[in-house]
Every structure is written in C-alpha cells, then in structure tokens.
Amino acid sequence: MNEFDLIEKYFNWKNLNSNDLGIGDDCALVSIDAHQQIATSVDTLIEGVHFPKGTSASDIAHKALAVNLSDLAAMGATPKYFTLALTLPEFDESWLLDFSSTLRVLANQYQITLVGGDTTKGALSITLNVTGTISQGRALLRSAAQAGDHIFVSNSIGDAALAWRQIQQKLTPSDQLLQHFNTPNPQVELGCALVGVANACIDISDGLEQDLGHILKRSNVGARIDLSQIPLNKEVQSYIQKTQDWCVALAGGDDYELCFSVAPENLEKLKAIEKNLKIKLSEIGVITQNKGIERVGDFDKKCQSYQHF
Ligand code: ADP
Ligand code: MG
C-alpha cells in the first residue's frame, strides 16, 4: 500500500463544511468568516530520508521552512505563522544556533512568524506546521484544471534530483545543484500572483509527473506534455543527453517549483506576471480530456517517483 492509499483508507474522513477543504491538496482550507480562509499544511523532515546525514543545521532549517512555504505557495496563500516540533538526539549549542538563525532569517524574508512548537529527544526530525490566509474561494486547487488549459512550470526542474543521485553515487554535485537540493526557494510570490490567473496549481515535491498526476486525478482530466519544453539547466540537460534518463526531470523530487494550468484567456496576464516577478515560466503542455499523461518526445519508460511505502 503506498502512502496515498494509506491516507485515503484510514484518514480521509470527509467531515468538513462545504466551503472548506480537507485531505488531498497542498494545504487544507478552513473558513474564518465569509471573506477569509486559512490555509494550513504540515511537513516532516527526517534525517536519511529528506536530507542526508551530515547536512548542516542551517541547510536543514532552510529546507524545513521552504518545503512548508512551498505548500502555501501552491495554494496562492499568504504566509502568516508557523509552529515547530523539533526532535533532537542531543543538546548541541552550535547546531541550535545555526539552525535557529537561518530559520529566523528565512521566516523574516517570507514574513512568517514562529508562534509555538514542541521539543523532544530522539532521532533527528523536524516538523513544521505553516498557516497562511487566502480570500474566500480564491485558493488555487488541484481540482480546478480544465481541458484546454496550458500547463506551466516555474524556473527549472531536475536539479535537486540530479544532486541527490550524485550524492547516492558518492559523487560531489556542483554548488549550483547542491544549492537547489539543500536550500530550495519556495515560490510564494508567484503563488500569490497566480490567484485569479491560474486554474489548478501544485508544488513539485515528489516529481513532475506524479505531482501533475495529482492535478489530473482531482480535476478528472489528462495532459499532453512535450519533453523538449521542460525547463532544464545545463547540467541536467547534459546528464539527460548522455544517459537518456529523462526520469531525473520527470520523476525527480525536491524542486519545489510550481506546476500550474492557465486558461487561454489568461495567458496575457501570465506574461505580465512573468515580467513583473522576473521569473522564468515555461509552457510544457496542455490539459486534455483523455485521461493520463501523454508524452511528446522520444522516451516511453515509466519513471518511479518517490513514495514512502
Ligand atoms: P504534499 O506533498 O503537498 O505535502 P502529501 O503528498 O504529503 O502532500 O499529502 C497528500 C494529502 O494527504 C495532503 O492533503 C495531506 O494533508 C494529507 N495527509 C497526509 N498524511 C496524512 C495523515 N496522516 N492524516 C491526514 N491527512 C494526511
Ligand atoms: Mg505540496
């Protein structure tokens, strides 16, 4: 049983008010009043699973907050506050100084405040619960893609996955790849700007095809993606040229870029966002009525994205 079946079988109780949203998206949405909803999400980072042993305290702090902010970004929500549950194997002052100072700098940058948490002793694990706000009914939902929408991805993908592959093969990734892997940039500004412009949106945490697949399943549609349009940096491009291993881009996780769909009538507005935010947005395909993902390009192998079980 994979993690998604597990969640569906044991925890999807479907007992919310009709305006609210429970399990199945990047954040849950709960109405405060007729005008506002809060968006909330929790993510855990475990040593050896989400970051290799030996990762610096500063990088762990960055990643822990960034991956959670990324879920707010995927809903178009504005960050407000977070709680921190920290399990540490021992009291280590320099580790805690590094961890807390990086966390504080990033929290200030994204205007999110630490309001509480829990501290325990055990194997290193970091859990953050982030909360943001969004106007009632305006969140970017996985269920909102429409056939005919254009599919976009921000910046480039595959960098973090290539770094992780190289680490596993005992190679040393370039600084640029390592930076993508250890200190991803959550696309909070982009997510907020996409409200009212994009239909569906998700952050790419587990791999492009699996995460786009979540949009397709919940929207009851399919997609055609063009491999030649997937934004890749030079190193990933040359790795794929050498190995033909497209899975690094299609199924590699940890990018924390946004994948979203836009109706044809909103493409002009999207261009304006791209210009204002000085961000690269690449059109990689279209939403179709036929279910599943059709690839355009010379690669038909099935890729396995990361699953915990
Ligand atoms: P993401 O990758 O965006 O963080 P996940 O794939 O971790 O999302 O989770 C998918 C959905 O399942 C989310 O809506 C999440 O809140 C929900 N979920 C995951 N684990 C549990 C659990 N143990 N109990 C209830 N809901 C869960
Ligand atoms: Mg997510």
mmCIF file of C-alpha atoms and ligand atoms in Angstrom:
data_model
loop_
_atom_site.group_PDB
_atom_site.id
_atom_site.type_symbol
_atom_site.label_atom_id
_atom_site.label_comp_id
_atom_site.label_asym_id
_atom_site.label_seq_id
_atom_site.Cartn_x
_atom_site.Cartn_y
_atom_site.Cartn_z
ATOM 1 C CA MET A 1 0.000 0.000 0.000
ATOM 2 C CA ASN A 2 1.503 3.401 -0.954
ATOM 3 C CA GLU A 3 1.196 6.468 1.272
ATOM 4 C CA PHE A 4 -1.704 7.910 -0.757
ATOM 5 C CA ASP A 5 -3.821 4.733 -0.401
ATOM 6 C CA LEU A 6 -2.920 4.625 3.284
ATOM 7 C CA ILE A 7 -4.129 8.201 3.852
ATOM 8 C CA GLU A 8 -7.325 7.537 1.841
ATOM 9 C CA LYS A 9 -8.132 4.346 3.748
ATOM 10 C CA TYR A 10 -7.501 5.486 7.314
ATOM 11 C CA PHE A 11 -7.689 9.275 7.496
ATOM 12 C CA ASN A 12 -9.919 10.724 4.778
ATOM 13 C CA TRP A 13 -12.996 11.274 6.947
ATOM 14 C CA LYS A 14 -14.662 13.865 4.663
ATOM 15 C CA ASN A 15 -16.375 15.714 7.508
ATOM 16 C CA LEU A 16 -15.857 19.376 6.635
ATOM 17 C CA ASN A 17 -18.185 22.249 5.771
ATOM 18 C CA SER A 18 -18.824 22.659 2.071
ATOM 19 C CA ASN A 19 -16.621 25.788 1.644
ATOM 20 C CA ASP A 20 -13.701 24.105 3.360
ATOM 21 C CA LEU A 21 -11.202 21.626 2.001
ATOM 22 C CA GLY A 22 -9.664 18.662 3.807
ATOM 23 C CA ILE A 23 -7.218 15.984 2.750
ATOM 24 C CA GLY A 24 -5.928 15.838 -0.815
ATOM 25 C CA ASP A 25 -4.463 19.224 -1.670
ATOM 26 C CA ASP A 26 -1.231 21.033 -0.763
ATOM 27 C CA CYS A 27 -2.991 22.714 2.170
ATOM 28 C CA ALA A 28 -6.287 22.314 3.943
ATOM 29 C CA LEU A 29 -8.615 25.348 3.776
ATOM 30 C CA VAL A 30 -10.773 26.396 6.721
ATOM 31 C CA SER A 31 -13.080 29.418 6.643
ATOM 32 C CA ILE A 32 -12.608 32.121 9.250
ATOM 33 C CA ASP A 33 -15.608 34.129 8.049
ATOM 34 C CA ALA A 34 -17.407 34.875 4.786
ATOM 35 C CA HIS A 35 -14.322 36.629 3.359
ATOM 36 C CA GLN A 36 -11.223 34.770 4.534
ATOM 37 C CA GLN A 37 -9.911 31.237 4.735
ATOM 38 C CA ILE A 38 -6.830 29.925 6.432
ATOM 39 C CA ALA A 39 -4.588 27.525 4.517
ATOM 40 C CA THR A 40 -2.602 25.102 6.647
ATOM 41 C CA SER A 41 -0.088 22.332 5.999
ATOM 42 C CA VAL A 42 2.419 20.229 7.931
ATOM 43 C CA ASP A 43 5.596 18.538 6.678
ATOM 44 C CA THR A 44 8.229 16.461 8.458
ATOM 45 C CA LEU A 45 11.894 16.188 7.518
ATOM 46 C CA ILE A 46 13.729 13.061 8.662
ATOM 47 C CA GLU A 47 17.472 12.552 8.569
ATOM 48 C CA GLY A 48 18.413 9.981 5.933
ATOM 49 C CA VAL A 49 15.052 10.369 4.156
ATOM 50 C CA HIS A 50 14.661 14.072 3.357
ATOM 51 C CA PHE A 51 18.259 15.155 3.863
ATOM 52 C CA PRO A 52 21.478 13.111 4.051
ATOM 53 C CA LYS A 53 23.290 12.596 7.337
ATOM 54 C CA GLY A 54 25.865 15.375 7.655
ATOM 55 C CA THR A 55 23.652 18.135 6.203
ATOM 56 C CA SER A 56 24.366 21.407 8.003
ATOM 57 C CA ALA A 57 21.924 22.701 10.613
ATOM 58 C CA SER A 58 21.488 25.823 8.518
ATOM 59 C CA ASP A 59 20.505 23.858 5.381
ATOM 60 C CA ILE A 60 18.096 21.685 7.388
ATOM 61 C CA ALA A 61 16.402 24.799 8.785
ATOM 62 C CA HIS A 62 16.139 26.345 5.331
ATOM 63 C CA LYS A 63 14.683 23.225 3.768
ATOM 64 C CA ALA A 64 12.219 22.609 6.608
ATOM 65 C CA LEU A 65 10.654 26.050 6.282
ATOM 66 C CA ALA A 66 10.978 26.233 2.484
ATOM 67 C CA VAL A 67 9.109 22.972 1.796
ATOM 68 C CA ASN A 68 6.269 24.084 4.031
ATOM 69 C CA LEU A 69 6.109 27.564 2.500
ATOM 70 C CA SER A 70 6.013 25.824 -0.866
ATOM 71 C CA ASP A 71 2.670 24.214 0.057
ATOM 72 C CA LEU A 72 1.249 27.660 0.904
ATOM 73 C CA ALA A 73 2.607 28.927 -2.429
ATOM 74 C CA ALA A 74 0.858 26.089 -4.250
ATOM 75 C CA MET A 75 -2.490 27.324 -2.879
ATOM 76 C CA GLY A 76 -1.746 31.008 -3.534
ATOM 77 C CA ALA A 77 -1.892 31.696 0.218
ATOM 78 C CA THR A 78 -0.026 34.448 2.076
ATOM 79 C CA PRO A 79 2.197 33.085 4.895
ATOM 80 C CA LYS A 80 1.242 34.151 8.446
ATOM 81 C CA TYR A 81 2.606 31.910 11.209
ATOM 82 C CA PHE A 82 4.139 28.517 11.916
ATOM 83 C CA THR A 83 4.852 26.071 14.720
ATOM 84 C CA LEU A 84 7.982 23.940 15.052
ATOM 85 C CA ALA A 85 8.208 20.414 16.519
ATOM 86 C CA LEU A 86 11.855 19.547 16.953
ATOM 87 C CA THR A 87 13.240 16.134 17.925
ATOM 88 C CA LEU A 88 16.977 16.220 18.643
ATOM 89 C CA PRO A 89 19.366 13.400 19.542
ATOM 90 C CA GLU A 90 21.297 15.679 21.936
ATOM 91 C CA PHE A 91 21.694 19.273 23.084
ATOM 92 C CA ASP A 92 24.232 20.828 20.668
ATOM 93 C CA GLU A 93 24.596 24.557 21.101
ATOM 94 C CA SER A 94 26.337 25.381 17.827
ATOM 95 C CA TRP A 95 23.820 23.243 15.882
ATOM 96 C CA LEU A 96 20.923 25.064 17.554
ATOM 97 C CA LEU A 97 22.491 28.485 16.927
ATOM 98 C CA ASP A 98 22.932 27.742 13.213
ATOM 99 C CA PHE A 99 19.506 26.155 12.878
ATOM 100 C CA SER A 100 17.626 28.938 14.672
ATOM 101 C CA SER A 101 19.434 31.823 12.997
ATOM 102 C CA THR A 102 18.798 30.518 9.459
ATOM 103 C CA LEU A 103 15.190 29.755 10.341
ATOM 104 C CA ARG A 104 14.790 33.305 11.614
ATOM 105 C CA VAL A 105 16.309 34.938 8.534
ATOM 106 C CA LEU A 106 14.090 32.925 6.177
ATOM 107 C CA ALA A 107 10.999 33.492 8.342
ATOM 108 C CA ASN A 108 11.656 37.252 8.208
ATOM 109 C CA GLN A 109 12.153 37.115 4.463
ATOM 110 C CA TYR A 110 8.777 35.455 3.947
ATOM 111 C CA GLN A 111 7.037 37.427 6.723
ATOM 112 C CA ILE A 112 6.016 34.361 8.687
ATOM 113 C CA THR A 113 6.204 34.204 12.497
ATOM 114 C CA LEU A 114 7.139 31.295 14.766
ATOM 115 C CA VAL A 115 4.364 31.094 17.386
ATOM 116 C CA GLY A 116 4.947 27.770 19.166
ATOM 117 C CA GLY A 117 6.068 24.172 18.877
ATOM 118 C CA ASP A 118 7.356 21.185 20.813
ATOM 119 C CA THR A 119 10.847 19.930 21.711
ATOM 120 C CA THR A 120 11.734 16.292 22.374
ATOM 121 C CA LYS A 121 14.758 13.985 22.452
ATOM 122 C CA GLY A 122 15.142 11.213 19.854
ATOM 123 C CA ALA A 123 16.290 10.622 16.260
ATOM 124 C CA LEU A 124 16.655 13.950 14.406
ATOM 125 C CA SER A 125 13.330 15.007 12.918
ATOM 126 C CA ILE A 126 11.841 18.413 12.159
ATOM 127 C CA THR A 127 8.127 19.065 11.723
ATOM 128 C CA LEU A 128 6.679 22.419 10.761
ATOM 129 C CA ASN A 129 3.052 23.410 10.542
ATOM 130 C CA VAL A 130 2.538 26.532 8.455
ATOM 131 C CA THR A 131 -0.575 28.665 8.256
ATOM 132 C CA GLY A 132 -1.463 31.322 5.720
ATOM 133 C CA THR A 133 -4.509 33.256 4.595
ATOM 134 C CA ILE A 134 -6.406 33.490 1.321
ATOM 135 C CA SER A 135 -9.601 35.279 0.284
ATOM 136 C CA GLN A 136 -12.633 33.017 0.482
ATOM 137 C CA GLY A 137 -12.958 30.760 -2.577
ATOM 138 C CA ARG A 138 -9.799 32.076 -4.296
ATOM 139 C CA ALA A 139 -7.260 29.326 -3.461
ATOM 140 C CA LEU A 140 -5.533 27.512 -6.341
ATOM 141 C CA LEU A 141 -6.901 23.968 -6.120
ATOM 142 C CA ARG A 142 -5.577 20.752 -7.612
ATOM 143 C CA SER A 143 -9.146 20.080 -8.738
ATOM 144 C CA ALA A 144 -9.515 23.191 -10.935
ATOM 145 C CA ALA A 145 -7.744 22.214 -14.191
ATOM 146 C CA GLN A 146 -9.855 22.400 -17.365
ATOM 147 C CA ALA A 147 -9.278 20.700 -20.721
ATOM 148 C CA GLY A 148 -7.604 23.289 -22.979
ATOM 149 C CA ASP A 149 -5.590 24.899 -20.143
ATOM 150 C CA HIS A 150 -1.898 25.453 -20.848
ATOM 151 C CA ILE A 151 0.486 23.798 -18.359
ATOM 152 C CA PHE A 152 3.437 25.758 -16.969
ATOM 153 C CA VAL A 153 6.420 25.085 -14.727
ATOM 154 C CA SER A 154 8.453 27.771 -12.926
ATOM 155 C CA ASN A 155 12.265 28.064 -13.292
ATOM 156 C CA SER A 156 13.942 24.700 -13.971
ATOM 157 C CA ILE A 157 13.418 21.187 -12.656
ATOM 158 C CA GLY A 158 15.571 18.119 -12.087
ATOM 159 C CA ASP A 159 18.434 19.983 -10.387
ATOM 160 C CA ALA A 160 17.722 18.696 -6.877
ATOM 161 C CA ALA A 161 17.124 15.152 -8.112
ATOM 162 C CA LEU A 162 20.413 15.118 -10.020
ATOM 163 C CA ALA A 163 22.242 16.338 -6.900
ATOM 164 C CA TRP A 164 20.605 13.550 -4.853
ATOM 165 C CA ARG A 165 21.574 10.929 -7.444
ATOM 166 C CA GLN A 166 25.175 12.108 -7.399
ATOM 167 C CA ILE A 167 25.272 12.080 -3.583
ATOM 168 C CA GLN A 168 23.979 8.499 -3.580
ATOM 169 C CA GLN A 169 26.709 7.552 -6.095
ATOM 170 C CA LYS A 170 29.301 9.165 -3.774
ATOM 171 C CA LEU A 171 29.948 11.931 -6.316
ATOM 172 C CA THR A 172 30.137 15.601 -5.351
ATOM 173 C CA PRO A 173 27.431 17.665 -7.052
ATOM 174 C CA SER A 174 28.235 21.174 -8.289
ATOM 175 C CA ASP A 175 27.448 24.050 -5.927
ATOM 176 C CA GLN A 176 24.528 25.042 -8.111
ATOM 177 C CA LEU A 177 22.881 21.616 -7.937
ATOM 178 C CA LEU A 178 23.559 21.333 -4.223
ATOM 179 C CA GLN A 179 22.002 24.710 -3.637
ATOM 180 C CA HIS A 180 18.773 23.568 -5.324
ATOM 181 C CA PHE A 181 18.755 20.413 -3.231
ATOM 182 C CA ASN A 182 19.621 21.924 0.170
ATOM 183 C CA THR A 183 18.133 25.395 0.012
ATOM 184 C CA PRO A 184 15.140 25.413 -2.349
ATOM 185 C CA ASN A 185 13.328 28.699 -2.962
ATOM 186 C CA PRO A 186 9.608 28.453 -2.219
ATOM 187 C CA GLN A 187 7.637 30.265 -4.938
ATOM 188 C CA VAL A 188 5.439 32.228 -2.542
ATOM 189 C CA GLU A 189 5.359 35.426 -4.577
ATOM 190 C CA LEU A 190 4.488 33.552 -7.746
ATOM 191 C CA GLY A 191 1.748 31.537 -5.996
ATOM 192 C CA CYS A 192 0.088 34.719 -4.698
ATOM 193 C CA ALA A 193 0.361 36.372 -8.135
ATOM 194 C CA LEU A 194 -1.305 33.359 -9.796
ATOM 195 C CA VAL A 195 -4.514 33.776 -7.777
ATOM 196 C CA GLY A 196 -7.222 34.687 -10.301
ATOM 197 C CA VAL A 197 -4.916 33.841 -13.225
ATOM 198 C CA ALA A 198 -4.111 30.110 -12.903
ATOM 199 C CA ASN A 199 -6.701 27.368 -12.522
ATOM 200 C CA ALA A 200 -5.008 24.385 -10.846
ATOM 201 C CA CYS A 201 -1.619 24.514 -9.094
ATOM 202 C CA ILE A 202 0.696 22.174 -7.191
ATOM 203 C CA ASP A 203 4.271 22.376 -5.971
ATOM 204 C CA ILE A 204 6.686 19.814 -7.394
ATOM 205 C CA SER A 205 7.904 17.978 -4.314
ATOM 206 C CA ASP A 206 7.791 14.353 -5.464
ATOM 207 C CA GLY A 207 8.411 14.674 -9.226
ATOM 208 C CA LEU A 208 6.706 16.423 -12.163
ATOM 209 C CA GLU A 209 4.636 13.513 -13.486
ATOM 210 C CA GLN A 210 3.443 12.298 -10.092
ATOM 211 C CA ASP A 211 2.569 15.809 -8.902
ATOM 212 C CA LEU A 212 0.932 16.833 -12.193
ATOM 213 C CA GLY A 213 -0.853 13.470 -11.899
ATOM 214 C CA HIS A 214 -2.456 14.676 -8.626
ATOM 215 C CA ILE A 215 -3.913 17.663 -10.513
ATOM 216 C CA LEU A 216 -5.166 15.423 -13.330
ATOM 217 C CA LYS A 217 -6.790 12.923 -10.986
ATOM 218 C CA ARG A 218 -8.583 15.526 -8.892
ATOM 219 C CA SER A 219 -9.627 17.545 -11.956
ATOM 220 C CA ASN A 220 -10.696 14.416 -13.852
ATOM 221 C CA VAL A 221 -8.648 15.340 -16.930
ATOM 222 C CA GLY A 222 -5.410 14.297 -18.666
ATOM 223 C CA ALA A 223 -2.354 16.052 -20.077
ATOM 224 C CA ARG A 224 -0.021 16.059 -23.032
ATOM 225 C CA ILE A 225 3.483 17.214 -22.144
ATOM 226 C CA ASP A 226 6.284 17.999 -24.549
ATOM 227 C CA LEU A 227 9.644 16.761 -23.219
ATOM 228 C CA SER A 228 11.554 19.299 -25.317
ATOM 229 C CA GLN A 229 9.778 22.148 -23.495
ATOM 230 C CA ILE A 230 10.629 21.039 -19.937
ATOM 231 C CA PRO A 231 12.917 23.701 -18.457
ATOM 232 C CA LEU A 232 16.286 22.149 -17.600
ATOM 233 C CA ASN A 233 19.520 23.775 -16.548
ATOM 234 C CA LYS A 234 22.721 22.955 -18.442
ATOM 235 C CA GLU A 235 23.944 20.207 -16.120
ATOM 236 C CA VAL A 236 20.624 18.363 -16.143
ATOM 237 C CA GLN A 237 20.409 18.772 -19.909
ATOM 238 C CA SER A 238 23.834 17.261 -20.498
ATOM 239 C CA TYR A 239 23.137 14.452 -18.000
ATOM 240 C CA ILE A 240 19.979 13.557 -19.950
ATOM 241 C CA GLN A 241 21.794 13.806 -23.270
ATOM 242 C CA LYS A 242 24.440 11.395 -22.006
ATOM 243 C CA THR A 243 22.183 8.893 -20.238
ATOM 244 C CA GLN A 244 18.766 9.358 -21.882
ATOM 245 C CA ASP A 245 17.495 9.223 -18.302
ATOM 246 C CA TRP A 246 14.532 11.602 -18.518
ATOM 247 C CA CYS A 247 13.292 10.303 -15.181
ATOM 248 C CA VAL A 248 15.547 12.778 -13.382
ATOM 249 C CA ALA A 249 13.310 15.562 -14.728
ATOM 250 C CA LEU A 250 10.012 13.669 -14.870
ATOM 251 C CA ALA A 251 10.154 11.918 -11.505
ATOM 252 C CA GLY A 252 12.928 13.604 -9.518
ATOM 253 C CA GLY A 253 11.547 15.387 -6.481
ATOM 254 C CA ASP A 254 12.654 18.238 -4.227
ATOM 255 C CA ASP A 255 12.440 21.038 -6.809
ATOM 256 C CA TYR A 256 9.668 22.976 -5.059
ATOM 257 C CA GLU A 257 8.835 24.780 -8.279
ATOM 258 C CA LEU A 258 5.179 25.341 -9.142
ATOM 259 C CA CYS A 259 3.313 23.427 -11.849
ATOM 260 C CA PHE A 260 0.043 25.126 -12.803
ATOM 261 C CA SER A 261 -2.588 25.334 -15.503
ATOM 262 C CA VAL A 262 -3.830 28.530 -17.158
ATOM 263 C CA ALA A 263 -6.862 29.050 -19.388
ATOM 264 C CA PRO A 264 -6.038 30.522 -22.845
ATOM 265 C CA GLU A 265 -7.792 33.821 -21.995
ATOM 266 C CA ASN A 266 -5.403 34.400 -19.061
ATOM 267 C CA LEU A 267 -2.131 33.903 -20.941
ATOM 268 C CA GLU A 268 -1.591 37.642 -21.361
ATOM 269 C CA LYS A 269 -1.957 38.175 -17.602
ATOM 270 C CA LEU A 270 0.556 35.390 -17.055
ATOM 271 C CA LYS A 271 3.061 37.126 -19.322
ATOM 272 C CA ALA A 272 2.722 40.244 -17.175
ATOM 273 C CA ILE A 273 3.423 38.203 -14.011
ATOM 274 C CA GLU A 274 6.498 36.656 -15.624
ATOM 275 C CA LYS A 275 7.790 40.113 -16.439
ATOM 276 C CA ASN A 276 6.947 41.733 -13.076
ATOM 277 C CA LEU A 277 8.445 38.942 -10.981
ATOM 278 C CA LYS A 278 11.383 38.411 -13.374
ATOM 279 C CA ILE A 279 10.785 34.687 -13.221
ATOM 280 C CA LYS A 280 11.076 32.066 -15.961
ATOM 281 C CA LEU A 281 7.773 30.320 -16.705
ATOM 282 C CA SER A 282 7.833 27.527 -19.312
ATOM 283 C CA GLU A 283 4.837 26.128 -21.086
ATOM 284 C CA ILE A 284 5.278 22.351 -21.115
ATOM 285 C CA GLY A 285 1.950 21.111 -22.450
ATOM 286 C CA VAL A 286 -1.827 21.197 -22.347
ATOM 287 C CA ILE A 287 -4.639 19.735 -20.286
ATOM 288 C CA THR A 288 -6.658 17.218 -22.315
ATOM 289 C CA GLN A 289 -9.914 15.336 -21.947
ATOM 290 C CA ASN A 290 -8.121 11.977 -22.417
ATOM 291 C CA LYS A 291 -7.016 10.629 -19.031
ATOM 292 C CA GLY A 292 -3.381 10.033 -18.138
ATOM 293 C CA ILE A 293 -0.206 11.765 -19.305
ATOM 294 C CA GLU A 294 0.806 11.563 -22.954
ATOM 295 C CA ARG A 295 4.458 12.413 -23.562
ATOM 296 C CA VAL A 296 5.584 14.080 -26.781
ATOM 297 C CA GLY A 297 9.216 13.084 -27.301
ATOM 298 C CA ASP A 298 11.405 10.070 -27.565
ATOM 299 C CA PHE A 299 11.073 8.485 -24.118
ATOM 300 C CA ASP A 300 8.411 5.996 -23.081
ATOM 301 C CA LYS A 301 9.893 4.368 -19.982
ATOM 302 C CA LYS A 302 7.776 4.543 -16.835
ATOM 303 C CA CYS A 303 9.507 6.531 -14.088
ATOM 304 C CA GLN A 304 9.100 5.800 -10.391
ATOM 305 C CA SER A 305 8.618 8.881 -8.212
ATOM 306 C CA TYR A 306 9.456 8.815 -4.549
ATOM 307 C CA GLN A 307 6.917 7.124 -2.271
ATOM 308 C CA HIS A 308 7.404 6.454 1.411
ATOM 309 C CA PHE A 309 5.809 2.981 1.423
HETATM 310 P P1 ADP B 1 2.403 17.458 -0.038
HETATM 311 O O1 ADP B 1 3.406 16.647 -0.832
HETATM 312 O O2 ADP B 1 1.813 18.569 -0.818
HETATM 313 O O3 ADP B 1 2.939 17.911 1.301
HETATM 314 P P2 ADP B 1 1.294 14.934 0.707
HETATM 315 O O4 ADP B 1 1.529 14.127 -0.522
HETATM 316 O O5 ADP B 1 2.267 14.817 1.840
HETATM 317 O O6 ADP B 1 1.180 16.478 0.283
HETATM 318 O O7 ADP B 1 -0.143 14.607 1.280
HETATM 319 C C1 ADP B 1 -1.270 14.473 0.456
HETATM 320 C C2 ADP B 1 -2.515 14.872 1.239
HETATM 321 O O8 ADP B 1 -2.768 13.953 2.310
HETATM 322 C C3 ADP B 1 -2.420 16.255 1.872
HETATM 323 O O9 ADP B 1 -3.668 16.885 1.737
HETATM 324 C C4 ADP B 1 -2.120 15.939 3.342
HETATM 325 O O10 ADP B 1 -2.605 16.948 4.198
HETATM 326 C C5 ADP B 1 -2.866 14.622 3.565
HETATM 327 N N1 ADP B 1 -2.263 13.758 4.608
HETATM 328 C C6 ADP B 1 -1.036 13.179 4.611
HETATM 329 N N2 ADP B 1 -0.849 12.397 5.699
HETATM 330 C C7 ADP B 1 -1.983 12.473 6.448
HETATM 331 C C8 ADP B 1 -2.411 11.907 7.687
HETATM 332 N N3 ADP B 1 -1.627 11.092 8.389
HETATM 333 N N4 ADP B 1 -3.641 12.247 8.146
HETATM 334 C C9 ADP B 1 -4.424 13.075 7.445
HETATM 335 N N5 ADP B 1 -4.094 13.633 6.255
HETATM 336 C C10 ADP B 1 -2.895 13.341 5.748
HETATM 337 MG MG MG B 2 2.689 20.092 -1.902
#
